[in-house]
Tab-separated table of N, CA and C in Angstrom:
chain	number	residue	atom	x	y	z
Y	1	MET	N	120.207	119.679	131.899
Y	1	MET	CA	120.768	118.575	130.720
Y	1	MET	C	119.292	117.770	130.489
Y	2	ALA	N	119.067	117.816	129.028
Y	2	ALA	CA	117.984	118.270	128.029
Y	2	ALA	C	118.041	116.207	127.908
Y	3	VAL	N	116.221	116.216	127.771
Y	3	VAL	CA	116.765	114.120	127.800
Y	3	VAL	C	116.302	113.528	126.698
Y	4	LYS	N	116.426	112.986	125.579
Y	4	LYS	CA	115.840	113.305	124.323
Y	4	LYS	C	114.372	111.928	123.936
Y	5	VAL	N	113.422	112.587	123.904
Y	5	VAL	CA	111.978	111.331	124.265
Y	5	VAL	C	112.312	110.458	122.763
Y	6	VAL	N	111.817	109.202	123.222
Y	6	VAL	CA	112.237	108.921	121.717
Y	6	VAL	C	110.813	107.713	122.302
Y	7	PRO	N	109.976	108.345	121.571
Y	7	PRO	CA	108.700	107.784	121.061
Y	7	PRO	C	108.144	106.237	120.933
Y	8	VAL	N	107.167	106.568	121.306
Y	8	VAL	CA	106.674	104.998	121.673
Y	8	VAL	C	105.977	103.613	120.081
Y	9	LYS	N	106.885	102.676	120.175
Y	9	LYS	CA	105.578	102.662	118.578
Y	9	LYS	C	105.236	101.935	119.379
Y	10	LEU	N	103.829	101.525	118.942
Y	10	LEU	CA	102.687	100.818	119.985
Y	10	LEU	C	102.998	99.606	119.090
Y	11	THR	N	102.161	98.964	119.574
Y	11	THR	CA	101.915	97.254	118.551
Y	11	THR	C	100.506	96.676	118.952
Y	12	TYR	N	99.506	96.204	118.948
Y	12	TYR	CA	98.138	95.773	118.200
Y	12	TYR	C	98.083	95.502	119.701
Y	13	ARG	N	99.204	94.313	120.226
Y	13	ARG	CA	99.566	93.681	120.895
Y	13	ARG	C	99.400	94.498	122.846
Y	14	ASP	N	99.980	95.276	122.650
Y	14	ASP	CA	100.189	96.464	123.734
Y	14	ASP	C	98.322	97.056	124.148
Y	15	TYR	N	97.289	97.731	122.770
Y	15	TYR	CA	96.136	98.511	122.475
Y	15	TYR	C	95.312	97.101	123.398
Y	16	LEU	N	96.220	96.626	123.589
Y	16	LEU	CA	94.810	94.573	124.485
Y	16	LEU	C	95.057	95.095	125.475
Y	17	THR	N	95.913	96.202	125.726
Y	17	THR	CA	96.196	95.114	127.455
Y	17	THR	C	95.530	96.484	127.696
Y	18	TRP	N	95.192	97.407	126.858
Y	18	TRP	CA	95.039	98.723	127.660
Y	18	TRP	C	93.638	98.674	128.552
Y	19	PRO	N	93.341	99.559	129.075
Y	19	PRO	CA	91.383	99.667	129.906
Y	19	PRO	C	90.470	99.897	129.261
Y	20	ASP	N	89.405	99.567	128.608
Y	20	ASP	CA	89.020	100.114	127.300
Y	20	ASP	C	87.733	101.668	128.037
Y	21	ASP	N	88.213	102.559	127.549
Y	21	ASP	CA	87.583	103.668	128.491
Y	21	ASP	C	86.796	104.414	126.864
Y	22	GLY	N	85.988	103.518	126.320
Y	22	GLY	CA	84.856	104.038	126.207
Y	22	GLY	C	84.861	104.972	124.381
Y	23	ARG	N	86.131	104.803	123.809
Y	23	ARG	CA	87.143	105.870	122.654
Y	23	ARG	C	87.168	104.999	121.886
Y	24	ARG	N	88.037	105.242	120.966
Y	24	ARG	CA	86.926	103.800	119.701
Y	24	ARG	C	89.062	104.577	119.490
Y	25	TYR	N	90.046	103.870	118.883
Y	25	TYR	CA	90.871	104.520	118.459
Y	25	TYR	C	91.622	103.282	117.541
Y	26	GLU	N	92.687	103.597	116.693
Y	26	GLU	CA	92.884	103.222	115.023
Y	26	GLU	C	94.536	103.485	115.703
Y	27	LEU	N	95.791	102.231	115.335
Y	27	LEU	CA	96.979	102.118	115.177
Y	27	LEU	C	97.886	102.396	113.639
Y	28	TYR	N	98.266	103.647	113.209
Y	28	TYR	CA	98.866	103.235	112.474
Y	28	TYR	C	100.265	102.468	112.002
Y	29	GLU	N	101.027	101.778	111.681
Y	29	GLU	CA	102.624	101.841	111.950
Y	29	GLU	C	102.743	101.975	113.538
Y	30	GLY	N	101.923	102.149	113.818
Y	30	GLY	CA	102.652	101.767	115.640
Y	30	GLY	C	102.188	103.692	116.285
Y	31	GLU	N	101.736	104.069	115.617
Y	31	GLU	CA	101.275	105.532	115.946
Y	31	GLU	C	99.341	105.100	116.436
Y	32	LEU	N	99.266	105.704	117.907
Y	32	LEU	CA	97.648	105.699	117.741
Y	32	LEU	C	96.392	106.910	117.149
Y	33	TYR	N	96.076	106.525	116.798
Y	33	TYR	CA	95.907	108.026	116.480
Y	33	TYR	C	93.916	107.564	117.765
Y	34	MET	N	93.350	108.783	118.275
Y	34	MET	CA	90.940	108.547	118.990
Y	34	MET	C	90.983	109.278	116.881
Y	35	VAL	N	89.372	108.017	116.622
Y	35	VAL	CA	88.388	107.969	116.124
Y	35	VAL	C	87.202	108.904	116.644
Y	36	PRO	N	86.799	109.693	116.247
Y	36	PRO	CA	85.362	110.229	116.856
Y	36	PRO	C	84.492	109.334	116.831
Y	37	SER	N	83.746	109.485	117.285
Y	37	SER	CA	82.018	109.486	116.660
Y	37	SER	C	81.854	110.132	115.659
Y	38	PRO	N	81.458	109.406	115.067
Y	38	PRO	CA	80.591	110.038	113.271
Y	38	PRO	C	79.247	110.256	114.490
Y	39	PRO	N	79.020	111.671	113.019
Y	39	PRO	CA	77.399	111.896	113.338
Y	39	PRO	C	75.975	110.878	112.306
Y	40	VAL	N	74.813	111.971	112.617
Y	40	VAL	CA	73.661	111.129	111.730
Y	40	VAL	C	73.999	110.902	110.608
Y	41	THR	N	74.178	112.105	109.997
Y	41	THR	CA	74.648	111.573	108.628
Y	41	THR	C	75.228	110.256	108.308
Y	42	HIS	N	76.271	110.338	109.293
Y	42	HIS	CA	78.062	109.404	108.530
Y	42	HIS	C	76.085	107.974	108.717
Y	43	GLN	N	75.897	108.169	110.232
Y	43	GLN	CA	74.897	106.976	110.818
Y	43	GLN	C	74.360	106.230	109.588
Y	44	ARG	N	73.641	107.754	109.123
Y	44	ARG	CA	72.179	107.040	108.448
Y	44	ARG	C	72.670	106.279	107.115
Y	45	ILE	N	74.008	106.853	106.406
Y	45	ILE	CA	74.233	106.274	105.755
Y	45	ILE	C	74.836	105.118	104.712
Y	46	SER	N	75.249	104.309	106.021
Y	46	SER	CA	75.817	103.505	106.761
Y	46	SER	C	74.986	102.405	106.690
Y	47	GLY	N	74.366	102.937	107.899
Y	47	GLY	CA	73.586	101.815	107.305
Y	47	GLY	C	72.375	101.752	106.610
Y	48	ASN	N	72.182	103.141	105.583
Y	48	ASN	CA	72.111	102.308	104.355
Y	48	ASN	C	72.480	101.554	103.019
Y	49	LEU	N	74.467	101.971	103.717
Y	49	LEU	CA	74.639	100.654	102.652
Y	49	LEU	C	75.180	99.536	103.077
Y	50	GLU	N	75.182	99.903	104.327
Y	50	GLU	CA	74.959	98.517	105.127
Y	50	GLU	C	73.997	96.965	104.363
Y	51	ALA	N	72.988	97.798	104.852
Y	51	ALA	CA	71.288	97.013	104.545
Y	51	ALA	C	71.631	96.897	103.428
Y	52	LEU	N	72.691	97.234	102.204
Y	52	LEU	CA	72.109	96.709	101.081
Y	52	LEU	C	73.011	96.451	100.516
Y	53	LEU	N	73.686	96.532	100.897
Y	53	LEU	CA	75.174	95.361	100.702
Y	53	LEU	C	75.045	94.166	101.907
Y	54	ARG	N	73.986	93.975	102.440
Y	54	ARG	CA	74.639	92.405	103.570
Y	54	ARG	C	73.765	91.595	102.281
Y	55	GLN	N	72.079	92.455	102.167
Y	55	GLN	CA	71.130	92.114	101.290
Y	55	GLN	C	72.338	90.785	100.385
Y	56	PHE	N	72.996	92.266	99.336
Y	56	PHE	CA	73.296	91.330	97.947
Y	56	PHE	C	73.925	89.929	98.004
Y	57	VAL	N	75.346	90.455	99.240
Y	57	VAL	CA	75.632	89.487	99.794
Y	57	VAL	C	75.570	87.887	100.993
Y	58	LEU	N	74.175	88.484	101.086
Y	58	LEU	CA	73.415	86.729	101.292
Y	58	LEU	C	72.497	85.601	100.869
Y	59	GLU	N	72.042	87.433	99.699
Y	59	GLU	CA	71.588	86.914	98.276
Y	59	GLU	C	71.902	85.465	97.917
Y	60	ASN	N	73.703	85.921	97.139
Y	60	ASN	CA	74.435	85.830	96.416
Y	60	ASN	C	75.872	84.995	97.209
Y	61	ARG	N	75.991	84.614	98.193
Y	61	ARG	CA	76.587	83.768	99.095
Y	61	ARG	C	78.160	84.404	98.804
Y	62	LEU	N	77.983	85.377	98.998
Y	62	LEU	CA	79.445	85.701	98.245
Y	62	LEU	C	80.633	85.605	99.759
Y	63	GLY	N	80.081	85.840	100.773
Y	63	GLY	CA	81.034	86.558	102.449
Y	63	GLY	C	79.949	86.727	103.468
Y	64	GLU	N	80.481	87.850	104.443
Y	64	GLU	CA	80.482	88.354	105.145
Y	64	GLU	C	79.789	90.061	105.456
Y	65	ILE	N	79.078	90.537	106.138
Y	65	ILE	CA	79.371	92.149	105.490
Y	65	ILE	C	79.278	92.586	106.882
Y	66	PHE	N	80.666	93.427	107.713
Y	66	PHE	CA	80.590	93.929	108.980
Y	66	PHE	C	80.798	95.654	108.825
Y	67	ASP	N	80.406	96.530	109.706
Y	67	ASP	CA	80.688	97.761	110.185
Y	67	ASP	C	81.486	97.945	111.366
Y	68	ALA	N	81.473	98.976	111.700
Y	68	ALA	CA	82.679	99.521	113.301
Y	68	ALA	C	81.702	99.580	113.846
Y	69	PRO	N	82.575	99.264	114.890
Y	69	PRO	CA	83.997	98.781	115.061
Y	69	PRO	C	84.328	98.018	115.907
Y	70	LEU	N	85.180	97.685	114.380
Y	70	LEU	CA	85.466	95.877	114.508
Y	70	LEU	C	86.721	95.932	114.386
Y	71	ASP	N	87.842	95.625	114.691
Y	71	ASP	CA	89.386	96.205	115.176
Y	71	ASP	C	90.396	95.177	113.792
Y	72	VAL	N	90.821	95.699	112.645
Y	72	VAL	CA	90.830	95.116	111.630
Y	72	VAL	C	93.032	95.387	111.876
Y	73	VAL	N	92.825	94.160	111.725
Y	73	VAL	CA	94.703	93.526	111.767
Y	73	VAL	C	95.783	93.912	111.092
Y	74	LEU	N	96.038	95.059	110.569
Y	74	LEU	CA	97.337	94.568	109.329
Y	74	LEU	C	98.475	94.116	108.948
Y	75	ALA	N	98.759	94.075	110.209
Y	75	ALA	CA	100.246	94.193	111.137
Y	75	ALA	C	100.443	94.444	112.264
Y	76	GLU	N	101.326	94.115	113.124
Y	76	GLU	CA	101.370	93.870	113.783
Y	76	GLU	C	101.122	95.938	115.080
Y	77	ASP	N	102.032	96.720	114.464
Y	77	ASP	CA	101.995	97.275	114.875
Y	77	ASP	C	100.634	98.443	114.505
Y	78	THR	N	99.703	97.957	113.275
Y	78	THR	CA	98.869	98.493	112.721
Y	78	THR	C	97.843	98.128	112.632
Y	79	PHE	N	96.238	98.783	113.569
Y	79	PHE	CA	94.773	98.515	113.106
Y	79	PHE	C	93.889	99.571	112.835
Y	80	VAL	N	92.876	98.761	112.184
Y	80	VAL	CA	91.702	100.383	111.331
Y	80	VAL	C	90.434	99.589	111.791
Y	81	GLN	N	89.552	100.716	111.987
Y	81	GLN	CA	88.258	100.090	111.832
Y	81	GLN	C	87.532	101.136	110.844
Y	82	PRO	N	87.873	99.797	109.093
Y	82	PRO	CA	86.795	100.897	108.041
Y	82	PRO	C	84.955	101.240	109.242
Y	83	ASP	N	84.735	101.873	108.017
Y	83	ASP	CA	83.546	101.920	108.549
Y	83	ASP	C	82.385	101.045	107.674
Y	84	ILE	N	82.671	99.907	107.013
Y	84	ILE	CA	81.536	98.733	106.392
Y	84	ILE	C	82.729	98.229	105.619
Y	85	LEU	N	83.356	96.739	105.916
Y	85	LEU	CA	83.890	95.991	105.285
Y	85	LEU	C	83.505	94.922	104.678
Y	86	PHE	N	84.124	94.462	103.588
Y	86	PHE	CA	83.878	92.947	102.871
Y	86	PHE	C	84.592	91.811	102.838
Y	87	VAL	N	85.025	90.788	103.342
Y	87	VAL	CA	85.050	89.811	103.497
Y	87	VAL	C	84.471	88.544	102.776
Y	88	SER	N	85.171	87.701	101.796
Y	88	SER	CA	84.720	86.398	100.933
Y	88	SER	C	85.316	85.227	101.561
Y	89	HIS	N	84.130	84.471	101.425
Y	89	HIS	CA	83.659	83.087	101.409
Y	89	HIS	C	85.548	83.075	101.473
Y	90	GLU	N	86.195	82.974	100.424
Y	90	GLU	CA	87.299	82.544	100.447
Y	90	GLU	C	88.970	82.930	101.219
Y	91	ARG	N	87.964	83.823	101.261
Y	91	ARG	CA	89.055	84.473	102.608
Y	91	ARG	C	88.094	84.365	104.108
Y	92	ARG	N	87.722	83.472	104.855
Y	92	ARG	CA	87.445	83.459	105.501
Y	92	ARG	C	88.672	83.575	107.333
Y	93	GLY	N	88.704	82.725	106.596
Y	93	GLY	CA	90.005	82.915	107.206
Y	93	GLY	C	90.478	83.735	107.948
Y	94	ILE	N	90.686	84.998	107.819
Y	94	ILE	CA	90.737	85.741	108.566
Y	94	ILE	C	90.081	86.203	109.731
Y	95	ILE	N	88.855	86.558	109.860
Y	95	ILE	CA	87.801	86.504	110.278
Y	95	ILE	C	88.406	85.433	112.033
Y	96	GLY	N	88.457	86.654	113.051
Y	96	GLY	CA	88.533	86.383	114.167
Y	96	GLY	C	87.430	86.169	114.893
Y	97	GLU	N	87.801	85.887	116.005
Y	97	GLU	CA	86.311	85.888	117.123
Y	97	GLU	C	86.816	87.235	117.715
Y	98	GLN	N	87.551	87.605	118.036
Y	98	GLN	CA	87.486	89.921	118.375
Y	98	GLN	C	88.375	90.631	117.068
Y	99	ASN	N	88.955	90.150	115.693
Y	99	ASN	CA	89.048	91.202	114.818
Y	99	ASN	C	89.071	89.992	113.583
Y	100	ILE	N	89.968	90.801	112.611
Y	100	ILE	CA	89.403	90.489	111.098
Y	100	ILE	C	91.719	91.051	111.485
Y	101	SER	N	91.701	89.300	110.727
Y	101	SER	CA	93.540	89.849	111.009
Y	101	SER	C	93.770	89.622	109.356
Y	102	GLY	N	93.957	90.699	108.956
Y	102	GLY	CA	94.347	90.637	107.631
Y	102	GLY	C	93.024	91.246	106.314
Y	103	ALA	N	93.950	91.866	105.566
Y	103	ALA	CA	93.129	92.570	104.198
Y	103	ALA	C	92.322	91.990	104.270
Y	104	PRO	N	90.770	92.754	104.533
Y	104	PRO	CA	89.362	93.178	103.755
Y	104	PRO	C	88.990	92.560	102.385
Y	105	ASP	N	88.586	92.092	101.953
Y	105	ASP	CA	87.855	92.336	100.354
Y	105	ASP	C	88.155	94.115	99.573
Y	106	LEU	N	87.009	94.504	100.693
Y	106	LEU	CA	86.718	95.234	99.878
Y	106	LEU	C	86.321	96.474	101.245
Y	107	VAL	N	86.963	97.701	101.835
Y	107	VAL	CA	87.041	98.330	102.911
Y	107	VAL	C	85.937	99.405	102.260
Y	108	ILE	N	84.643	100.505	103.378
Y	108	ILE	CA	84.169	101.560	102.323
Y	108	ILE	C	85.204	102.448	104.154
Y	109	GLU	N	85.177	103.376	103.532
Y	109	GLU	CA	84.901	104.748	104.751
Y	109	GLU	C	83.769	106.209	103.801
Y	110	ILE	N	82.937	106.661	105.026
Y	110	ILE	CA	82.605	107.666	104.301
Y	110	ILE	C	82.760	108.861	105.332
Y	111	LEU	N	83.473	109.737	104.488
Y	111	LEU	CA	84.599	110.522	104.306
Y	111	LEU	C	83.861	111.933	105.563
Y	112	SER	N	84.024	112.686	106.584
Y	112	SER	CA	83.442	113.412	107.640
Y	112	SER	C	84.493	114.611	108.320
Y	113	PRO	N	84.677	115.602	107.866
Y	113	PRO	CA	85.677	116.950	107.830
Y	113	PRO	C	86.696	116.607	108.903
Y	114	ALA	N	86.536	116.090	110.001
Y	114	ALA	CA	87.346	114.622	110.594
Y	114	ALA	C	88.240	114.226	110.242
Y	115	THR	N	87.956	112.992	109.743
Y	115	THR	CA	88.687	112.043	109.507
Y	115	THR	C	88.602	112.300	108.073
Y	116	GLU	N	88.252	112.853	107.200
Y	116	GLU	CA	88.255	112.507	105.400
Y	116	GLU	C	90.492	112.546	105.153
Y	117	GLU	N	90.801	113.784	105.796
Y	117	GLU	CA	92.606	113.752	105.723
Y	117	GLU	C	93.209	112.491	106.008
Y	118	ARG	N	92.631	112.015	107.265
Y	118	ARG	CA	93.527	110.994	107.693
Y	118	ARG	C	92.815	109.510	106.836
Y	119	ASP	N	90.942	109.786	106.355
Y	119	ASP	CA	90.967	109.219	105.873
Y	119	ASP	C	91.387	108.276	103.954
Y	120	ARG	N	91.746	109.337	102.911
Y	120	ARG	CA	92.500	110.034	102.206
Y	120	ARG	C	93.859	109.848	101.532
Y	121	GLY	N	94.371	109.605	102.920
Y	121	GLY	CA	95.750	109.764	103.161
Y	121	GLY	C	96.154	108.311	103.245
Y	122	ILE	N	96.299	108.108	105.250
Y	122	ILE	CA	97.776	107.314	105.895
Y	122	ILE	C	96.787	106.490	105.492
Y	123	LYS	N	95.375	106.009	105.754
Y	123	LYS	CA	94.055	105.097	105.538
Y	123	LYS	C	94.999	104.069	104.064
Y	124	LEU	N	94.708	105.235	102.916
Y	124	LEU	CA	94.432	104.400	101.795
Y	124	LEU	C	96.132	104.124	101.815
Y	125	GLN	N	96.376	104.303	101.931
Y	125	GLN	CA	98.167	103.642	101.717
Y	125	GLN	C	98.477	102.343	102.438
Y	126	LEU	N	97.746	102.983	103.824
Y	126	LEU	CA	97.717	100.994	104.830
Y	126	LEU	C	96.967	99.938	103.648
Y	127	TYR	N	95.777	100.400	103.689
Y	127	TYR	CA	94.990	99.703	102.371
Y	127	TYR	C	95.081	98.714	101.682
Y	128	CYS	N	95.876	99.719	100.702
Y	128	CYS	CA	97.050	99.376	99.531
Y	128	CYS	C	98.529	98.955	99.700
Y	129	ARG	N	99.047	99.001	100.482
Y	129	ARG	CA	100.253	98.867	101.031
Y	129	ARG	C	100.179	97.129	101.830
Y	130	HIS	N	98.935	96.387	102.010
Y	130	HIS	CA	98.670	95.786	103.005
Y	130	HIS	C	97.231	94.320	101.487
Y	131	GLY	N	97.094	95.192	100.450
Y	131	GLY	CA	96.081	94.576	99.383
Y	131	GLY	C	94.713	93.874	99.637
Y	132	VAL	N	94.056	94.905	100.698
Y	132	VAL	CA	92.531	95.605	99.913
Y	132	VAL	C	92.759	95.325	98.838
Y	133	ARG	N	91.428	94.602	97.556
Y	133	ARG	CA	91.131	94.823	96.944
Y	133	ARG	C	90.350	95.890	95.733
Y	134	GLU	N	89.456	96.527	97.478
Y	134	GLU	CA	88.568	97.527	96.163
Y	134	GLU	C	88.343	98.213	98.258
Y	135	CYS	N	88.615	99.852	97.246
Y	135	CYS	CA	88.163	101.461	98.418
Y	135	CYS	C	86.698	101.656	97.883
Y	136	TRP	N	86.068	102.437	99.014
Y	136	TRP	CA	84.498	102.861	98.768
Y	136	TRP	C	85.138	104.056	98.721
Y	137	LEU	N	85.110	105.767	98.991
Y	137	LEU	CA	84.995	106.662	99.488
Y	137	LEU	C	83.496	107.381	99.818
Y	138	VAL	N	82.905	107.964	100.608
Y	138	VAL	CA	81.481	108.039	100.348
Y	138	VAL	C	82.078	108.908	101.067
Y	139	ASP	N	81.201	110.478	100.069
Y	139	ASP	CA	81.524	111.555	100.649
Y	139	ASP	C	79.879	112.689	100.527
Y	140	PRO	N	79.536	112.181	102.174
Y	140	PRO	CA	77.621	113.116	102.270
Y	140	PRO	C	77.577	114.532	101.848
Y	141	GLU	N	78.994	115.259	102.155
Y	141	GLU	CA	78.301	116.430	101.886
Y	141	GLU	C	78.013	116.385	100.588
Y	142	GLU	N	79.122	115.719	99.662
Y	142	GLU	CA	79.324	116.252	98.108
Y	142	GLU	C	78.115	115.645	97.248
Y	143	ARG	N	78.204	113.166	97.949
Y	143	ARG	CA	76.651	113.724	97.898
Y	143	ARG	C	77.237	112.150	96.932
Y	144	THR	N	78.909	111.606	96.843
Y	144	THR	CA	79.400	110.747	95.976
Y	144	THR	C	79.940	109.798	96.631
Y	145	VAL	N	79.672	108.706	95.213
Y	145	VAL	CA	80.731	107.530	95.639
Y	145	VAL	C	81.470	107.674	94.621
Y	146	GLU	N	83.544	107.254	95.275
Y	146	GLU	CA	84.571	106.726	94.244
Y	146	GLU	C	84.904	105.329	94.575
Y	147	VAL	N	85.027	105.057	93.964
Y	147	VAL	CA	85.379	104.322	94.023
Y	147	VAL	C	86.518	103.492	93.066
Y	148	LEU	N	87.986	102.757	93.992
Y	148	LEU	CA	88.754	102.231	94.173
Y	148	LEU	C	89.460	100.942	94.418
Y	149	ALA	N	90.549	100.764	93.172
Y	149	ALA	CA	90.485	99.209	92.717
Y	149	ALA	C	92.636	99.148	92.849
Y	150	LEU	N	92.712	98.225	93.319
Y	150	LEU	CA	93.859	98.181	93.700
Y	150	LEU	C	94.735	97.110	92.356
Y	151	SER	N	95.289	97.946	91.711
Y	151	SER	CA	96.278	97.821	90.544
Y	151	SER	C	97.067	97.608	90.653
Y	152	PRO	N	98.500	96.629	90.026
Y	152	PRO	CA	100.197	96.379	90.071
Y	152	PRO	C	100.586	98.389	90.667
Y	153	GLU	N	100.223	99.242	90.146
Y	153	GLU	CA	100.667	100.412	90.155
Y	153	GLU	C	100.238	101.074	91.993
Y	154	GLY	N	99.312	100.452	92.502
Y	154	GLY	CA	97.998	101.351	93.273
Y	154	GLY	C	96.853	101.248	92.651
Y	155	TYR	N	96.301	101.690	93.598
Y	155	TYR	CA	94.448	102.243	93.508
Y	155	TYR	C	94.150	103.359	91.961
Y	156	GLN	N	93.565	103.309	91.403
Y	156	GLN	CA	93.094	103.660	90.442
Y	156	GLN	C	91.012	103.311	90.342
Y	157	VAL	N	91.289	105.019	90.391
Y	157	VAL	CA	90.201	104.900	90.208
Y	157	VAL	C	88.664	104.396	88.883
Y	158	LEU	N	87.960	102.897	89.672
Y	158	LEU	CA	86.770	102.731	89.044
Y	158	LEU	C	86.505	103.516	88.289
Y	159	GLY	N	85.605	104.411	89.534
Y	159	GLY	CA	84.082	105.429	89.258
Y	159	GLY	C	84.633	106.918	90.653
Y	160	GLY	N	83.898	107.501	89.583
Y	160	GLY	CA	82.485	107.993	90.724
Y	160	GLY	C	81.796	108.484	90.417
Y	161	TYR	N	80.363	108.263	91.644
Y	161	TYR	CA	79.375	107.905	91.481
Y	161	TYR	C	78.570	109.075	92.275
Y	162	SER	N	77.768	109.296	91.446
Y	162	SER	CA	76.056	111.035	92.304
Y	162	SER	C	75.126	110.773	91.887
Y	163	GLY	N	74.430	111.588	92.450
Y	163	GLY	CA	72.320	110.716	91.299
Y	163	GLY	C	72.335	109.941	91.587
Y	164	ASP	N	71.855	109.661	90.121
Y	164	ASP	CA	71.175	108.387	90.016
Y	164	ASP	C	72.457	107.574	88.925
Y	165	GLU	N	73.486	107.713	89.456
Y	165	GLU	CA	74.341	107.145	88.624
Y	165	GLU	C	74.642	105.521	89.205
Y	166	THR	N	74.815	104.899	88.200
Y	166	THR	CA	75.178	103.398	89.185
Y	166	THR	C	76.690	103.138	89.334
Y	167	VAL	N	76.446	103.111	90.592
Y	167	VAL	CA	77.653	102.602	91.905
Y	167	VAL	C	77.677	100.759	91.572
Y	168	SER	N	78.833	100.125	91.417
Y	168	SER	CA	78.442	98.936	90.535
Y	168	SER	C	80.844	98.487	91.118
Y	169	SER	N	81.126	97.411	91.417
Y	169	SER	CA	82.182	96.689	91.825
Y	169	SER	C	82.406	95.686	91.297
Y	170	GLN	N	84.398	95.732	91.393
Y	170	GLN	CA	84.635	94.372	90.776
Y	170	GLN	C	85.081	93.165	91.738
Y	171	VAL	N	85.283	93.570	92.841
Y	171	VAL	CA	84.606	92.314	93.877
Y	171	VAL	C	83.468	91.985	94.394
Y	172	LEU	N	82.399	92.848	94.050
Y	172	LEU	CA	80.705	92.175	94.564
Y	172	LEU	C	80.664	92.473	92.650
Y	173	THR	N	80.909	91.448	92.054
Y	173	THR	CA	81.011	91.192	91.205
Y	173	THR	C	78.600	91.616	90.611
Y	174	GLY	N	78.312	91.947	90.361
Y	174	GLY	CA	77.064	91.989	89.895
Y	174	GLY	C	76.447	93.263	90.884
Y	175	LEU	N	76.547	93.903	91.558
Y	175	LEU	CA	75.909	94.018	93.013
Y	175	LEU	C	76.335	96.591	91.705
Y	176	ARG	N	74.300	96.232	92.128
Y	176	ARG	CA	74.457	98.062	90.654
Y	176	ARG	C	73.672	98.127	91.734
Y	177	PHE	N	73.689	99.778	92.129
Y	177	PHE	CA	72.537	100.596	92.680
Y	177	PHE	C	72.936	101.811	92.202
Y	178	ALA	N	72.091	102.857	92.845
Y	178	ALA	CA	72.064	104.576	92.533
Y	178	ALA	C	72.706	104.832	93.533
Y	179	ALA	N	73.822	105.895	92.895
Y	179	ALA	CA	74.152	106.507	94.582
Y	179	ALA	C	73.175	107.148	95.101
Y	180	ARG	N	72.289	107.807	95.003
Y	180	ARG	CA	71.646	108.716	95.553
Y	180	ARG	C	70.045	107.690	96.975
Y	181	GLU	N	70.447	106.329	96.435
Y	181	GLU	CA	70.169	105.615	97.225
Y	181	GLU	C	70.658	104.836	99.004
Y	182	ILE	N	71.575	105.785	98.749
Y	182	ILE	CA	72.690	105.457	99.867
Y	182	ILE	C	72.599	106.769	101.064
Y	183	PHE	N	71.916	108.372	99.833
Y	183	PHE	CA	72.065	109.072	100.769
Y	183	PHE	C	70.471	109.534	101.662
Y	184	GLY	N	70.243	108.609	101.110
Y	184	GLY	CA	68.056	109.023	102.214
Y	184	GLY	C	68.352	109.929	102.529
């Protein structure tokens, strides 16, 4: 006799009860995904971008910059770990001791062959649905930065930048830098 197995939908609370196995995970609408360790190029770009953003945010007293691994809990059954994120002073109430509970103002995903499909697919949909105002998709292979802004119709591309083209942001007003600076 066959027994139908009903997939279990997990919650963030379920995840917190598990022993730490040293791996990184994300939970998308109840489904758990393991996140691979990023390669050196990814980490280099992340460090360059985070340093640039942190300096701008601190100088202008705009809020806080965080980086992975840090759980961003978007719903009871959904948490992600964006590569870099920004939370404005106005929304600092979502910053907890253990995680961010709610949508950051800005998230940045640095693409890799192992994560690009998820980053451009389900994660972008989740960010849109939960109200992340701006998303950046950084492509190390193409050396580009794509900036997306939330609108009533979903995300709209504000620009795709490479080389000496100037990256700017609606969320971080006044931020300007040449795309090549982060690919150092």
